[in-house]
mmCIF file of C-alpha atoms in Angstrom:
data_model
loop_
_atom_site.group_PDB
_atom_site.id
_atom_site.type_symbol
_atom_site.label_atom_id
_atom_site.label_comp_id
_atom_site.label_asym_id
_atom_site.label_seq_id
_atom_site.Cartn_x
_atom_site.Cartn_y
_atom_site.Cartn_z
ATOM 1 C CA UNK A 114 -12.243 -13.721 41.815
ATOM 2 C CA UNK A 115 -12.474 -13.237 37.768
ATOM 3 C CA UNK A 116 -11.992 -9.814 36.373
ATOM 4 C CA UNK A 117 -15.066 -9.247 33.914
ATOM 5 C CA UNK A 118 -14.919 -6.270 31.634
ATOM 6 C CA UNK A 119 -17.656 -4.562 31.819
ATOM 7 C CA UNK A 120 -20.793 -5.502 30.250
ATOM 8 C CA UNK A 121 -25.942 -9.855 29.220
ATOM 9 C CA UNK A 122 -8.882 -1.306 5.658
ATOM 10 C CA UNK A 123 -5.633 7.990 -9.938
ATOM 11 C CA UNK A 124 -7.239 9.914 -11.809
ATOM 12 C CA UNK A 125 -10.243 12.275 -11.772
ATOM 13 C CA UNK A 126 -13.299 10.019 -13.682
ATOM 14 C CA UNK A 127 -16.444 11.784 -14.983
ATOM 15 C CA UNK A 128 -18.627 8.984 -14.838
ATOM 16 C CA UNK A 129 -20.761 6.844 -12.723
ATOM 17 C CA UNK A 130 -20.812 3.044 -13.312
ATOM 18 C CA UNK A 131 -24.695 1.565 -13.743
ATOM 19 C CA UNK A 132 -26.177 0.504 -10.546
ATOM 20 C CA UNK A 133 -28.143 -2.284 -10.054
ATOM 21 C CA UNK A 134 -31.541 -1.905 -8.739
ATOM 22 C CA UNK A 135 -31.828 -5.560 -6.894
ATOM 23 C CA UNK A 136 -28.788 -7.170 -6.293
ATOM 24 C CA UNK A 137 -25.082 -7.245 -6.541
ATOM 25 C CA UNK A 138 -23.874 -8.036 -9.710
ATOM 26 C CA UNK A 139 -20.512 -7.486 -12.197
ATOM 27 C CA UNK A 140 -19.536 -4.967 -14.983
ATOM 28 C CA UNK A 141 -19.674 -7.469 -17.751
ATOM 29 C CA UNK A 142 -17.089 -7.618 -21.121
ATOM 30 C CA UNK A 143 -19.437 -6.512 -24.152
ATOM 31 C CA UNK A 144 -17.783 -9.494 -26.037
ATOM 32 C CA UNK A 145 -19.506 -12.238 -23.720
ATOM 33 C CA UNK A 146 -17.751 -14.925 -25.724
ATOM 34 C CA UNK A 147 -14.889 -16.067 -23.428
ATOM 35 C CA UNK A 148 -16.630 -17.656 -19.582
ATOM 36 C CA UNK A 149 -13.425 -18.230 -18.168
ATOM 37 C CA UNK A 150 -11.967 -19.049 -15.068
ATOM 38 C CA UNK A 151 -12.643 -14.980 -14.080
ATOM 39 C CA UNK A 152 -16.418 -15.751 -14.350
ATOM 40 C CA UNK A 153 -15.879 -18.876 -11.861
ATOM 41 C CA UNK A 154 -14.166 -16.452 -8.850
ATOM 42 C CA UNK A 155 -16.901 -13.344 -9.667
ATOM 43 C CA UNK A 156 -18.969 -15.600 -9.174
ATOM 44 C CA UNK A 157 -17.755 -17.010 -5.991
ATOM 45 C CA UNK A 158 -17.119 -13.868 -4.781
ATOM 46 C CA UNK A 159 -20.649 -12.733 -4.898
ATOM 47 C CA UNK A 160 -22.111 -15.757 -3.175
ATOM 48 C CA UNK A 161 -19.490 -15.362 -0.422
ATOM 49 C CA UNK A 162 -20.683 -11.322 0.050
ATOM 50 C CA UNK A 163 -24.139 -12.216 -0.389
ATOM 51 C CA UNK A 164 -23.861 -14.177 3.332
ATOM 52 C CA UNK A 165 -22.450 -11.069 5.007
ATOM 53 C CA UNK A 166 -25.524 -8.949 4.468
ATOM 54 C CA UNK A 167 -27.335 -7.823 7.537
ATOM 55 C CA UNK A 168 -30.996 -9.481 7.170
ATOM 56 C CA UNK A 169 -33.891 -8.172 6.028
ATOM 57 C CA UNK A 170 -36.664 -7.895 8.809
ATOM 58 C CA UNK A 171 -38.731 -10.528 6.944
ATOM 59 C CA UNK A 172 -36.220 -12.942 7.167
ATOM 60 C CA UNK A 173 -36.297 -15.299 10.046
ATOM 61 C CA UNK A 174 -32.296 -14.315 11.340
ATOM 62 C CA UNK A 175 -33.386 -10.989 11.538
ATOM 63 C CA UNK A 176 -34.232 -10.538 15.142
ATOM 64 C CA UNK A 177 -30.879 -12.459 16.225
ATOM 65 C CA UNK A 178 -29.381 -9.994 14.187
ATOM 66 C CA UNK A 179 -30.711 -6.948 15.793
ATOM 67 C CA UNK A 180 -30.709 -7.903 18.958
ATOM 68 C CA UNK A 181 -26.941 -8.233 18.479
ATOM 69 C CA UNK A 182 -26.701 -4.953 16.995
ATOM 70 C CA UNK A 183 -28.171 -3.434 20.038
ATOM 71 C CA UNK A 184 -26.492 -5.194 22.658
ATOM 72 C CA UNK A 185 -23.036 -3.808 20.430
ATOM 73 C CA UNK A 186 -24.145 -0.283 19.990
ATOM 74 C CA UNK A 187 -25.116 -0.317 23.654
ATOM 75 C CA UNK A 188 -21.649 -1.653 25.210
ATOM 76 C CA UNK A 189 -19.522 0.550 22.718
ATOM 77 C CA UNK A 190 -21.553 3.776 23.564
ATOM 78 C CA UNK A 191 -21.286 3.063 27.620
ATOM 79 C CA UNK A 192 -17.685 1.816 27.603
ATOM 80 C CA UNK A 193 -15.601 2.000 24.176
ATOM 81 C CA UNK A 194 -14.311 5.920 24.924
ATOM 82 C CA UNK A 195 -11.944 7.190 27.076
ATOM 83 C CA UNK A 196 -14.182 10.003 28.134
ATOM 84 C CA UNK A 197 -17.264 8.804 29.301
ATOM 85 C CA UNK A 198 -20.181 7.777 27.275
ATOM 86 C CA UNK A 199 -19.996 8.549 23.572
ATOM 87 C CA UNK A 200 -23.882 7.889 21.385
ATOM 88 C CA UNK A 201 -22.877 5.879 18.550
ATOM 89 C CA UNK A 202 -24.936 4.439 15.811
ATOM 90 C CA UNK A 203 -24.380 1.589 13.702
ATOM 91 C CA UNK A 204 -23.287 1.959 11.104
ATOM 92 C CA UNK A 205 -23.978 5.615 10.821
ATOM 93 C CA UNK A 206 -22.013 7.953 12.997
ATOM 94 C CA UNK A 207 -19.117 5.326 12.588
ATOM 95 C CA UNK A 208 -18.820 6.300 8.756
ATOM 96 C CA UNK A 209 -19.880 9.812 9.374
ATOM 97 C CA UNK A 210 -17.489 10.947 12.115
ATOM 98 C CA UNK A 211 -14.392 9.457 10.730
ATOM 99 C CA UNK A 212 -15.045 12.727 8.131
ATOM 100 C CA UNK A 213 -15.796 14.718 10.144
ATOM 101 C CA UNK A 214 -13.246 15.034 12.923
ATOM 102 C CA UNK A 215 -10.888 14.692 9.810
ATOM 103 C CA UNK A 216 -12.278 17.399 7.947
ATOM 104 C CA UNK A 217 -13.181 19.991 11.044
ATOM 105 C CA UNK A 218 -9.491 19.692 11.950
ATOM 106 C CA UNK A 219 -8.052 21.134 8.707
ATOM 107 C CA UNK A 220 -6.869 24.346 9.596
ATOM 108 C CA UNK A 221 -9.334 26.532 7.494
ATOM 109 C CA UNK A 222 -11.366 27.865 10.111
ATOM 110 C CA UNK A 223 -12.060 28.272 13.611
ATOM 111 C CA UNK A 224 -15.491 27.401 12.886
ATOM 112 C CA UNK A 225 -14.537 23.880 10.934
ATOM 113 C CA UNK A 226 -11.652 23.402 14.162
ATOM 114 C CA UNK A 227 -14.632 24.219 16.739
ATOM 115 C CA UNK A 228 -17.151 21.885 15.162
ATOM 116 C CA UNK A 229 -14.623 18.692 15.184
ATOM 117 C CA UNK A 230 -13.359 19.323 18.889
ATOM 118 C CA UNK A 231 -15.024 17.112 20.674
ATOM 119 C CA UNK A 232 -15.952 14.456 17.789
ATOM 120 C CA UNK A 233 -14.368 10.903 18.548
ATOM 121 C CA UNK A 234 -13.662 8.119 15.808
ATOM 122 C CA UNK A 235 -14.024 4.679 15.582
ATOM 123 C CA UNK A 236 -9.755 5.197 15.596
ATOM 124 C CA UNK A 237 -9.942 6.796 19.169
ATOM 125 C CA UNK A 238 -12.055 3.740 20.396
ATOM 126 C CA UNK A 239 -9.333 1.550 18.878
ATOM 127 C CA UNK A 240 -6.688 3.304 20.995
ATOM 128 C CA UNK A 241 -8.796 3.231 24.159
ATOM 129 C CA UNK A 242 -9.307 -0.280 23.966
ATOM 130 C CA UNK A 243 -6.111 -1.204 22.538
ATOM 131 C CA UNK A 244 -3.223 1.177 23.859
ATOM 132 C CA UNK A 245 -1.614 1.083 20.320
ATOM 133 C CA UNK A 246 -1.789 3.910 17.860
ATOM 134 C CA UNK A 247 -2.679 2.807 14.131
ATOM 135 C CA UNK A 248 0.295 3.307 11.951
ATOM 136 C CA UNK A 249 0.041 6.539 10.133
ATOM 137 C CA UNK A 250 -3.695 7.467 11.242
ATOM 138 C CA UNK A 251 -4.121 10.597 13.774
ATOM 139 C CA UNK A 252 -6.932 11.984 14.675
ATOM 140 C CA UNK A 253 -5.487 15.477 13.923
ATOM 141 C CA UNK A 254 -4.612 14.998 10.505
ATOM 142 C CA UNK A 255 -6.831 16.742 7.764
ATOM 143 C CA UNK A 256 -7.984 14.603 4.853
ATOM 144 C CA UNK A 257 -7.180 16.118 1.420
ATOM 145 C CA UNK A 258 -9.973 19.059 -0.305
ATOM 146 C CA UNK A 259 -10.397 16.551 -2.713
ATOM 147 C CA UNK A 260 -13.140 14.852 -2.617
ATOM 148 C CA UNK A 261 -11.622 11.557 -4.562
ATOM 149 C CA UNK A 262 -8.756 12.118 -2.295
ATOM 150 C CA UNK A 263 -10.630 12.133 0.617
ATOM 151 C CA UNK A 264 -12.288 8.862 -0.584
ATOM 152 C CA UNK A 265 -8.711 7.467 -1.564
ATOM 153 C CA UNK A 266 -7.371 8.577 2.512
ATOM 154 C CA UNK A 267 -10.372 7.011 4.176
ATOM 155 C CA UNK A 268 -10.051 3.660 2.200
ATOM 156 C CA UNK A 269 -6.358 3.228 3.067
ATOM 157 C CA UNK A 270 -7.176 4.191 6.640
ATOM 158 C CA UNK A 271 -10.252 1.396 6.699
ATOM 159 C CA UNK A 272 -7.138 -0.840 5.203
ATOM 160 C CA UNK A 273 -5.025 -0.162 7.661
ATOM 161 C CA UNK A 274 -7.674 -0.794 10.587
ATOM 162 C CA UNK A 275 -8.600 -4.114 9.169
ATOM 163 C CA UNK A 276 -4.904 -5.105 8.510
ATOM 164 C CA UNK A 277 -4.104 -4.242 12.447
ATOM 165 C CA UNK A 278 -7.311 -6.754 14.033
ATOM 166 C CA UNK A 279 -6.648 -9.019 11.850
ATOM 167 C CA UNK A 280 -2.953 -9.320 13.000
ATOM 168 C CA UNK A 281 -4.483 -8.978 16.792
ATOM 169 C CA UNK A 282 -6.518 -11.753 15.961
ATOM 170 C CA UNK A 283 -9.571 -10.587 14.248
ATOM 171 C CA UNK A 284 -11.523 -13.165 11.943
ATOM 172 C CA UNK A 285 -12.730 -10.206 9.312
ATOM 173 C CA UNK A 286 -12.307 -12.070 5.667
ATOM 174 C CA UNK A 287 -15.746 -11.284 4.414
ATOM 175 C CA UNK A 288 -15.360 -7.438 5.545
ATOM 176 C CA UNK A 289 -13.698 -5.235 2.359
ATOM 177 C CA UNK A 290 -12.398 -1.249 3.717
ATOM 178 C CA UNK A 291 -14.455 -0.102 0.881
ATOM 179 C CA UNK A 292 -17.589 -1.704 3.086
ATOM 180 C CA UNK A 293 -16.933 0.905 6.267
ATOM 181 C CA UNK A 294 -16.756 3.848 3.638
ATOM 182 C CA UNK A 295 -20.307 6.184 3.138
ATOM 183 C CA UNK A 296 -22.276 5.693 0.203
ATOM 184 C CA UNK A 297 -20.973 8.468 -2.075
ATOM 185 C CA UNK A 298 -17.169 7.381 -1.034
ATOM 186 C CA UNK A 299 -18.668 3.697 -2.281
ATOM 187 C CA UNK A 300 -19.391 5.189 -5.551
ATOM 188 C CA UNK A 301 -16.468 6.572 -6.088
ATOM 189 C CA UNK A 302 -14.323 3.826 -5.206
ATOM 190 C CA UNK A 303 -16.402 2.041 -7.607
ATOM 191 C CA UNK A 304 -15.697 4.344 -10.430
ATOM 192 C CA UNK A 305 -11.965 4.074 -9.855
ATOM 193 C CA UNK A 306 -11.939 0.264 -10.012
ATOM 194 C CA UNK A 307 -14.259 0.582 -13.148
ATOM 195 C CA UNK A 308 -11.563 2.709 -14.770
ATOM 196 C CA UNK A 309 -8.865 0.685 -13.246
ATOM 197 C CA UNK A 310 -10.145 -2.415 -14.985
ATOM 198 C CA UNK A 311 -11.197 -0.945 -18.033
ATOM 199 C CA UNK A 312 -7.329 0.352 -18.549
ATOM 200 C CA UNK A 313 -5.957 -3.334 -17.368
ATOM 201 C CA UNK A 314 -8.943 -5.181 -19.961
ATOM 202 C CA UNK A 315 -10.343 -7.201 -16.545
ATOM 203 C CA UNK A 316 -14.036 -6.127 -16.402
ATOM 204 C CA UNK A 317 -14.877 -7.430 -13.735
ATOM 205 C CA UNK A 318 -16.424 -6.015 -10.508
ATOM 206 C CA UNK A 319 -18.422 -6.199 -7.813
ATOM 207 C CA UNK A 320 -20.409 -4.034 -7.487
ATOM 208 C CA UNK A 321 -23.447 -3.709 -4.679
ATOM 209 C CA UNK A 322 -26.626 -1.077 -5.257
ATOM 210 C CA UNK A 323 -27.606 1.477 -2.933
ATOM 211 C CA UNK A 324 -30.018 -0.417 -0.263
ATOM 212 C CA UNK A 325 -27.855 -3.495 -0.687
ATOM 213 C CA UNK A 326 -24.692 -1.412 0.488
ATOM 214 C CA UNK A 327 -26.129 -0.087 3.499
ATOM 215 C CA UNK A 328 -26.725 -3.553 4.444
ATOM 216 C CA UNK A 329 -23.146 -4.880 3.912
ATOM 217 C CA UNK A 330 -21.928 -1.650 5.906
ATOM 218 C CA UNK A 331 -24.505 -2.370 8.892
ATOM 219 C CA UNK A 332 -23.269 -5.962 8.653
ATOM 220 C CA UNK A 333 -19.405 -4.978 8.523
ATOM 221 C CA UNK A 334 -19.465 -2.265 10.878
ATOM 222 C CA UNK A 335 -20.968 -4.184 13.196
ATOM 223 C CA UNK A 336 -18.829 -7.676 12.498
ATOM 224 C CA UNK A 337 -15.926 -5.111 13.509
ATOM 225 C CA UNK A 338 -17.450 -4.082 16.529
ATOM 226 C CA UNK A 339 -17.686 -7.784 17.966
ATOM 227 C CA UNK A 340 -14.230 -8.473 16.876
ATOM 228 C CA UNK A 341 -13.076 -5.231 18.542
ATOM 229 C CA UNK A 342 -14.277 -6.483 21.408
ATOM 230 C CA UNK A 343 -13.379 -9.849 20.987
ATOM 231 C CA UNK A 344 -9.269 -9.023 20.732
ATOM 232 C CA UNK A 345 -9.268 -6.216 23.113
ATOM 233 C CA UNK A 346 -11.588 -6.886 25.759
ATOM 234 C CA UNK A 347 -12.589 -10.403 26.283
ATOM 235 C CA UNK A 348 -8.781 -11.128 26.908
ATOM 236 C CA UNK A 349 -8.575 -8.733 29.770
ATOM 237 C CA UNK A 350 -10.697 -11.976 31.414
ATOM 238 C CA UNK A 351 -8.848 -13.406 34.076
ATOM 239 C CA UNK A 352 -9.308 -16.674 36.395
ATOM 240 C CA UNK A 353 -6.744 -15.930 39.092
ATOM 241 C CA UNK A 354 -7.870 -17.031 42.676
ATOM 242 C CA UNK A 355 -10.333 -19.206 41.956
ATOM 243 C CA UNK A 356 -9.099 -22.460 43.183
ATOM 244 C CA UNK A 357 -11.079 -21.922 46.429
ATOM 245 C CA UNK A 358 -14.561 -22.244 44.241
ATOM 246 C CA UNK A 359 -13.043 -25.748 42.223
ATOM 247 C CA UNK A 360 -13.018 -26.846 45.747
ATOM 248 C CA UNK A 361 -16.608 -26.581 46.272
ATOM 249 C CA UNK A 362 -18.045 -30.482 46.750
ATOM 250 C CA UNK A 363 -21.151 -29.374 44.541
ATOM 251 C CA UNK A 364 -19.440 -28.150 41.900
ATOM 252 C CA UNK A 365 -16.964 -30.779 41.695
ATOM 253 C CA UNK A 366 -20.219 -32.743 40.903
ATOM 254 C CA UNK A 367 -20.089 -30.797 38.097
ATOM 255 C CA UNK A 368 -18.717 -31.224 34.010
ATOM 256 C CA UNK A 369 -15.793 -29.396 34.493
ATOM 257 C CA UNK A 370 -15.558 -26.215 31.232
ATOM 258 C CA UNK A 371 -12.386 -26.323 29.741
ATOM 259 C CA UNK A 372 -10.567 -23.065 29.689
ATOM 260 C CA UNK A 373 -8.301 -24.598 27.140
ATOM 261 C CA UNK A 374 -7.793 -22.863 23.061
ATOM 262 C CA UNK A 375 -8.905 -26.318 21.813
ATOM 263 C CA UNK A 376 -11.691 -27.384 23.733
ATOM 264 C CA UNK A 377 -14.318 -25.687 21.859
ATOM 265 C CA UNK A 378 -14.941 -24.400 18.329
ATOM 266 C CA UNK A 379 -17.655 -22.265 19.753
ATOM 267 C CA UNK A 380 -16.519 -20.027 22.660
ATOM 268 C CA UNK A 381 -12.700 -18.452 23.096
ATOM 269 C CA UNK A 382 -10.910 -19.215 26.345
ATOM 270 C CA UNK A 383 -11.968 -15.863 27.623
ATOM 271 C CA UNK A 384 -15.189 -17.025 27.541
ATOM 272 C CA UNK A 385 -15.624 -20.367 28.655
ATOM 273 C CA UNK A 386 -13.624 -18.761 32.155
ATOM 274 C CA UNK A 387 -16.892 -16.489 32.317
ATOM 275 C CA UNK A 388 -19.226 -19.189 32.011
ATOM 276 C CA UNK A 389 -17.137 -21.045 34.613
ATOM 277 C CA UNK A 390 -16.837 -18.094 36.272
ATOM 278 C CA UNK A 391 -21.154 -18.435 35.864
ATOM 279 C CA UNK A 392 -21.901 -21.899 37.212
ATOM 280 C CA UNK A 393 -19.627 -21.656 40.308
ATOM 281 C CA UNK A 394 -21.265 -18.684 41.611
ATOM 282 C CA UNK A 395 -25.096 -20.142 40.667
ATOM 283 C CA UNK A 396 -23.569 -23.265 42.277
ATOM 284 C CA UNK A 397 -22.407 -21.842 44.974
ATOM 285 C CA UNK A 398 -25.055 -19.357 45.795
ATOM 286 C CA UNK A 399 -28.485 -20.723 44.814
ATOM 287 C CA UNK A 400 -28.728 -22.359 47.985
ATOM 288 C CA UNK A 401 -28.519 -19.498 50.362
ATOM 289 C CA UNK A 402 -30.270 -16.688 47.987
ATOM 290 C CA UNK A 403 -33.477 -18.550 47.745
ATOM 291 C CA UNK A 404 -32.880 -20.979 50.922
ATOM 292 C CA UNK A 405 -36.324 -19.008 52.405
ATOM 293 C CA UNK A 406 -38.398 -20.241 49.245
ATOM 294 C CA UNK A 407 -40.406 -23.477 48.565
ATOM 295 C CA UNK A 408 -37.988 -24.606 46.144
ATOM 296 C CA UNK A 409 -34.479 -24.277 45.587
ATOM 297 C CA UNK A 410 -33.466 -23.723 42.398
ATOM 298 C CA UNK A 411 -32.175 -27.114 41.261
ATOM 299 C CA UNK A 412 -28.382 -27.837 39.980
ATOM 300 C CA UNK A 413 -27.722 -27.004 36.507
ATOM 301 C CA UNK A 414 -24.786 -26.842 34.077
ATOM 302 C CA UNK A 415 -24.383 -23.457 32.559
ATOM 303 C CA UNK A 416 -23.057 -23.918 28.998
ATOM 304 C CA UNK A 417 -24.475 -21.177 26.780
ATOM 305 C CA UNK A 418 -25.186 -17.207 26.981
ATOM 306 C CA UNK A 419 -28.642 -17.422 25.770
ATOM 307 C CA UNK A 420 -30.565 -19.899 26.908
ATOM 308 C CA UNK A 421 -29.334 -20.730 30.275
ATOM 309 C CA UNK A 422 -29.387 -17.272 31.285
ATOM 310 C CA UNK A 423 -32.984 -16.897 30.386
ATOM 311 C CA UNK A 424 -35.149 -17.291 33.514
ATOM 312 C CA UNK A 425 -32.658 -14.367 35.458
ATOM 313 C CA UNK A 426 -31.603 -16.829 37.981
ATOM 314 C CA UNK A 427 -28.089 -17.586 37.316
ATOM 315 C CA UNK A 428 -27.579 -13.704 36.661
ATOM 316 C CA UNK A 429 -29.066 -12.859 40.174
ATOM 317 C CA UNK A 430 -26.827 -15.518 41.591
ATOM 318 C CA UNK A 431 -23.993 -13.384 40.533
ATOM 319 C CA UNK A 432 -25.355 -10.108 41.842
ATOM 320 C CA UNK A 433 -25.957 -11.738 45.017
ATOM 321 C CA UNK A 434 -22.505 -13.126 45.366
ATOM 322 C CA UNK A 435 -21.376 -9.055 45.680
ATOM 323 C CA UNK A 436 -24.329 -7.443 46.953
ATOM 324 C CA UNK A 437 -25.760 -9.740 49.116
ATOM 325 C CA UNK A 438 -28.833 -7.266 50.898
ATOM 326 C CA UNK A 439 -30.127 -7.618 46.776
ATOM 327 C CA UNK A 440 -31.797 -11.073 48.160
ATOM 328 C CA UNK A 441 -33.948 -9.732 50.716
ATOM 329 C CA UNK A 442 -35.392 -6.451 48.597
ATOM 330 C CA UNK A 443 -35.358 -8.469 45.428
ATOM 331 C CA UNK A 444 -34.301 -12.016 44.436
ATOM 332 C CA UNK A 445 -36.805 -13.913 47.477
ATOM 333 C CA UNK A 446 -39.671 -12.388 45.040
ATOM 334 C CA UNK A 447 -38.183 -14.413 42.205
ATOM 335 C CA UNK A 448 -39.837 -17.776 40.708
ATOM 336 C CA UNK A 449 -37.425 -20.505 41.163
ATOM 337 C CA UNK A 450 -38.903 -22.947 39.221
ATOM 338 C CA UNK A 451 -40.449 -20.665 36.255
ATOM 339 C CA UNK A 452 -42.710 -22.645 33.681
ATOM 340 C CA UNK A 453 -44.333 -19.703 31.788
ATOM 341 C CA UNK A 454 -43.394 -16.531 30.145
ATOM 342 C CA UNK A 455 -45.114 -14.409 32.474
ATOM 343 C CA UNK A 456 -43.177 -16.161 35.160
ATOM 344 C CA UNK A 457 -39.913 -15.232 32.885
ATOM 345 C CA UNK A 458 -40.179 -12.058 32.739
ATOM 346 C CA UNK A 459 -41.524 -11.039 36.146
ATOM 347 C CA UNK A 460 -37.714 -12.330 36.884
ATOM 348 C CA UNK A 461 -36.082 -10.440 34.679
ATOM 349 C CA UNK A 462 -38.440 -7.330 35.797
ATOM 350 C CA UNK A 463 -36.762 -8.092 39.693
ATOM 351 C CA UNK A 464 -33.231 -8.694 38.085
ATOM 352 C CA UNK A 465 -33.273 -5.313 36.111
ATOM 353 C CA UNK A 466 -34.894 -3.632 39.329
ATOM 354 C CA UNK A 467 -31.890 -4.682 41.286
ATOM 355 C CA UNK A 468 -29.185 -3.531 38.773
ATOM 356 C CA UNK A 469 -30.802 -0.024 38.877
ATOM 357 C CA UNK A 470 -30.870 -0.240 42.229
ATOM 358 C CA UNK A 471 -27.016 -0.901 43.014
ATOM 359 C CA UNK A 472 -26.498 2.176 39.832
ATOM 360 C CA UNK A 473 -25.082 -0.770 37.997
ATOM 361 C CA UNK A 474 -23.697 1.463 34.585
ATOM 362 C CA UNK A 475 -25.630 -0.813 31.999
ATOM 363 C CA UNK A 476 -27.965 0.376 29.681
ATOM 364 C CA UNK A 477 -30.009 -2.848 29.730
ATOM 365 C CA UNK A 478 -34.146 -2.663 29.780
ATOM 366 C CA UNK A 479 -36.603 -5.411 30.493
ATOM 367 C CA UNK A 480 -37.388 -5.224 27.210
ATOM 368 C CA UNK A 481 -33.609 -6.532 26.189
ATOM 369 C CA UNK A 482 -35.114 -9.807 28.060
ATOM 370 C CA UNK A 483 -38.285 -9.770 27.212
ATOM 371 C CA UNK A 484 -37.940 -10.333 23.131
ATOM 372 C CA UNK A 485 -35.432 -13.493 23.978
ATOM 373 C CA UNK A 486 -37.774 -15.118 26.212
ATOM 374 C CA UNK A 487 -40.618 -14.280 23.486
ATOM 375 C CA UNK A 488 -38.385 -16.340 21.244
ATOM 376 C CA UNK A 489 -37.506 -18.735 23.505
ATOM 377 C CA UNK A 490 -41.230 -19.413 23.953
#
């Protein structure tokens, strides 16, 4: 049987750099004469940021994008604390809370101590997940008065929290720790590069406007998420004792998913053993769950987590396999052969009916279905 978590990183300045209205762009020498090499890398970097914005709804990625969001801010609120579930919203309380339990815990007043008590970080989740403490981050240490200190703490701590997934095996290149600060913290870590550069004659910066920031933050925040959960909980996946399944003649029918680190440059090890994990129970249990029907389900090869889990079937295959009185008051009402959308979602209707009824703890509504099928169609 496969364990399956649970689940379908100076000095005071007195001014503020111009902002671009539109896009990202660079502080600029006045004497424009030299292009250089420096021109070249800006230029590079800003086409390289300009792919790690979150979408616009009018662009075509956009619901892919959301969706994706959701599904993230849904797992992390159920199952990313220690304590039960924890409302979080992307990228807002992520930012926001990471100042405020800092601040609350300073040792000014009761009120300030009171008002932080129960406020959990993005550093907490880290250590739930992880079991490892981030070097030199605690959740009970104040951040300076200073407001350009405070900036200056938070963007060594983001450092420091990029720096430790990527050396767990995070893929986070395009994500900067000046991307997970607020706004105002932005700005001023924009004015102390400006000054920085100014001082070392390398004008050069990038620099993103309001609207354009939030989108790089929703976008990094959530790229973090994924890759939280990709280091920390995908590899708690395991695909002891199932030997018995392999021995099945039907599956052995079957293309056989390779668990191996090489054998795909789309899913992680972890992964492929859930979606092997996936066709042996369909396999194995399509025949009996809907044996009463006019058609069996027919064979298929399960090879994606979109798509192939569409029409609810392969999903209620694997609720079957542990709660096997689900067929009788729910999956025999299924379509086993479903051609339309109507006939996809009444499915996924029955499928959702029958994780509320076993109390299954996840937050997941027709609707989740419903918009991927609308796609799919």
């Amino acid at each position: 049987n496969l364990k399956i978590p649970s689940p379908s990183l100076i000095p005071r300045l007195n001014f503020t750099p111009e902002f671009s209205t539109s896009s990202p762009h660079t502080i600029a020498d006045e004497e424009i004469s030299d292009e250089s090499e420096t021109d070249s890398q800006s230029d590079g970097r800003e086409n390289k940021f300009e792919l790690s914005f979150f979408p616009d709804e009018d662009k075509e990625e956009y619901i892919f994008f959301q969706k994706t969001l959701t599904a993230v801010k849904n797992w992390f609120t159920l199952f990313g604390w220690s304590k039960g579930q924890n409302p979080i919203s992307i990228p807002y309380s992520l930012r926001r809370d990471v100042c405020k339990v800092q601040m609350s815990s300073s040792q000014e007043t009761a009120f300030k101590q009171n008002l932080g008590k129960d406020t959990k970080t993005v550093y907490d989740m880290v250590f739930h997940l992880s079991g490892q403490l981030l070097p030199g981050i605690t959740s009970s240490k104040s951040l300076p008065l200073d407001p350009l200190e405070q900036m200056l703490r938070l963007h060594r701590q983001h450092s420091t929290l990029l720096a430790f997934l990527k050396s767990q095996g995070a893929y986070l290149p395009h994500v900067m720790p000046e991307f997970l600060l607020e706004p105002d913290d932005y700005k001023k870590w924009i004015q102390v590069q400006t000054a920085l550069r100014v001082s070392l004659g390398n004008n050069h910066l990038f620099i993103l406007e309001n609207s354009l920031f939030e989108t790089m933050s929703k976008r990094a925040w959530t790229d973090v998420l994924l890759q939280i959960y990709k280091v920390f909980v995908l590899p708690r996946v395991s695909s002891r004792n199932s030997t018995d399944q392999f021995s099945l003649e039907s599956t052995q029918k079957m293309p056989r998913i390779k668990s191996e680190p090489l054998s795909s440059n789309i899913y992680s090890p972890y992964e492929r053993t859930i979606l092997i994990w996936l066709n042996n129970h369909y396999e194995k249990n399509r025949k009996s769950v809907w044996k009463d029907c006019q058609k069996v389900p027919p064979m298929r090869w399960i090879v994606n987590f979109d798509q192939d889990l569409l029409d609810g079937l392969v999903l209620a295959a694997q609720l079957a396999a542990y709660c096997p009185y689900l067929i009788a008051t729910h999956f025999v009402r299924m379509y086993t052969d479903p051609r339309i959308h109507e006939q996809f979602l009444h499915n996924c209707l029955i499928l959702v009916d029958a994780m509320h009824a076993v109390n299954l703890s996840i937050d997941i509504k027709v609707n989740d279905f419903i918009l991927a099928v609308l796609i799919y169609f």
